[in-house]
Amino acid sequence: MKLSDKALADFREQGFVFLPELFSRAEAALLLAEARNIYASDREEVWRESSGVARTAFAAHTYNEAHKRLGAHPRLIEPVMQILEEQVYMHQYKINAKAAFDGDVWQWHQDYGTWQRDDAMPEPRAFNIALFLEDVTPANGPLLFIPKSHTVGVLDAGHDLETTSYPLWTLDRETVTRLAKTGGVEAPVGPAGSVVMFHGNLVHASPANISPMDRTIVYLSLCAVSNHIRAFKRKEWIAHRDFTPIRPMGDDCLDDLLPNQAA
Amino acid sequence: MKLSDKALADFREQGFVFLPELFSRAEAALLLAEARNIYASDREEVWRESSGVARTAFAAHTYNEAHKRLGAHPRLIEPVMQILEEQVYMHQYKINAKAAFDGDVWQWHQDYGTWQRDDAMPEPRAFNIALFLEDVTPANGPLLFIPKSHTVGVLDAGHDLETTSYPLWTLDRETVTRLAKTGGVEAPVGPAGSVVMFHGNLVHASPANISPMDRTIVYLSLCAVSNHIRAFKRKEWIAHRDFTPIRPMGDDCLDDLLPNQAA
């Protein structure tokens, strides 16, 4: 799996690239069913909204077979290796629920801002790659990106401990407004199985989900091995300390877990 | 201005019809500038979010020249007359701001539910017609509709006096979920000047606007004259009592207010 020259150029200029339907509906459905099992379990890695529904599950690649394979899937790992020109390890793995009606906002932020401040990651040589496990529409809390904002470095941020159940380094309104004057705001929407890859410094957010449709997305945060974190303040299952290079599996690695194949 | 057969069929089947770029950018910009003047004024017709920014301004067609003309604009009035096969009067006129960062949610509701309960409007022979004064995108709190939900009559609702600054008869989650299983959820998005016409019983909502872009929309609620309201519990500038049929003006009625024309 290699990105095309067009996709590479998009990523470098805009800070993200959208790859609709990179996974099949069946693959997405399998991973969604496993995510729901995880949300229903009583694990410390599952964080909840104030209403009690799941908000995010961390580190599922360490305790769930389907997600373990996704964490080494060539369609996700190889494009990041291609751009970083280096082997990568898993810095963070999370499944964000954004549940119907209850899924709350994620304020405007840069992920690398957190990785630098909390984890002492040396450089923004780490990207996110997001796989939609359900259709993402304008109605159910889509990801919002400010194109080109990955070029401005790490921005000043405040540590928001109050808005939601998840602490986050968030940007102020003046900064967000200024960046959007240049780049606008884009919301990649598409069917389950679609993928967005975005730079660690790209400014993004997502609104609350007031719709009756759930909106589950898996995020792999992949970091160049030489750029591994230096500080270990956060839980190991939030900011991993296993810097072993990921060896991509085969493109069909999920096939034998699909219901039709198993039958 | 007449709706095409396709648009008529959409309206009857889906409960709404989207008419992109029905007004020019210049017309939208004029009406937006006037809306901002109104928001900046200290009138009782302007309701505010808890943060203090404007949420909605009522009855601008009674005290602002540009909005007075929009309230008789043939591109808005004639399609409603065409469907209702009768003359119409202005039941409500409001400019909803959905300000950048501060614009709050409108929960799931039917407008006719309020008109029936609060104003004793006999039948759902009244439609909304919404004109986007700014670009509406997935990022800035678009209107969300449940297609086909206008066919189910007036649904049970609870009177929400707490969520926002505007009291509203809102639907419960079970009802919204059930209707969306049939109709899905649609979010018409498009540039300033676009119009959505929707049935008084169509279930709709809009999420908070967390983006740095404002999202101002004018709503005309037009009612068949014979179907005028019977109860006068709400303020006259919220639920009008002047049942005079609107005489559509000319299609160019905003032209001499446009900056280029006036110069």
XYZ file of N, CA, C and O in Angstrom, chain B residues 31 57-61 66-68 70-71 90-95 218-221 237-238 240:
96
model
N -28.420 41.316 3.242
C -29.301 40.891 4.332
C -28.499 40.524 5.582
O -28.949 40.743 6.713
N -33.180 36.917 16.113
C -33.865 38.219 16.099
C -35.221 38.009 15.442
O -35.294 37.493 14.320
N -36.285 38.362 16.144
C -37.634 38.196 15.614
C -38.094 39.444 14.865
O -37.697 40.565 15.191
N -38.991 39.195 13.900
C -39.832 40.239 13.302
C -39.058 41.340 12.599
O -39.533 42.475 12.497
N -37.868 41.037 12.087
C -37.064 42.068 11.428
C -37.786 42.653 10.219
O -37.501 43.782 9.810
N -38.739 41.923 9.656
C -39.477 42.444 8.502
C -40.403 43.596 8.895
O -40.943 44.270 8.026
N -34.603 46.118 4.337
C -34.179 44.987 3.504
C -34.951 43.728 3.889
O -35.416 42.970 3.024
N -35.116 43.503 5.176
C -35.829 42.305 5.616
C -37.338 42.437 5.372
O -38.009 41.427 5.149
N -37.853 43.648 5.372
C -39.244 43.853 4.976
C -39.457 43.358 3.542
O -40.437 42.654 3.252
N -37.528 41.223 1.911
C -37.355 39.767 1.850
C -38.644 39.065 2.292
O -38.994 38.007 1.761
N -39.334 39.653 3.236
C -40.583 39.074 3.722
C -41.696 39.056 2.684
O -42.756 38.459 2.916
N -47.507 36.126 7.164
C -46.276 35.845 7.905
C -46.615 35.480 9.341
O -47.009 36.335 10.123
N -46.424 34.191 9.670
C -46.667 33.779 11.056
C -45.485 34.130 11.952
O -45.659 34.559 13.099
N -44.285 33.926 11.443
C -43.086 34.225 12.232
C -41.951 34.554 11.268
O -41.867 33.969 10.188
N -41.099 35.473 11.693
C -39.920 35.853 10.893
C -38.756 35.937 11.862
O -38.808 36.690 12.831
N -37.734 35.127 11.612
C -36.607 35.199 12.547
C -35.284 35.018 11.817
O -35.210 34.360 10.779
N -34.271 35.630 12.378
C -32.910 35.508 11.843
C -32.087 34.819 12.922
O -31.823 35.400 13.973
N -32.035 33.159 7.765
C -33.347 33.782 7.952
C -34.427 32.731 7.742
O -34.362 31.971 6.767
N -35.421 32.704 8.623
C -36.559 31.784 8.490
C -37.847 32.572 8.357
O -38.176 33.359 9.243
N -38.561 32.321 7.276
C -39.930 32.816 7.152
C -40.862 31.641 7.423
O -40.746 30.593 6.772
N -41.764 31.800 8.373
C -42.802 30.786 8.594
C -44.082 31.345 8.006
O -44.659 32.304 8.530
N -44.692 39.847 18.315
C -43.539 39.792 17.405
C -42.926 38.397 17.329
O -41.987 38.167 16.572
N -43.458 37.456 18.085
C -43.042 36.054 17.920
C -44.054 35.298 17.062
O -43.687 34.548 16.163
N -47.231 36.330 14.874
C -47.908 37.540 14.402
C -49.424 37.378 14.334
O -49.934 36.273 14.140
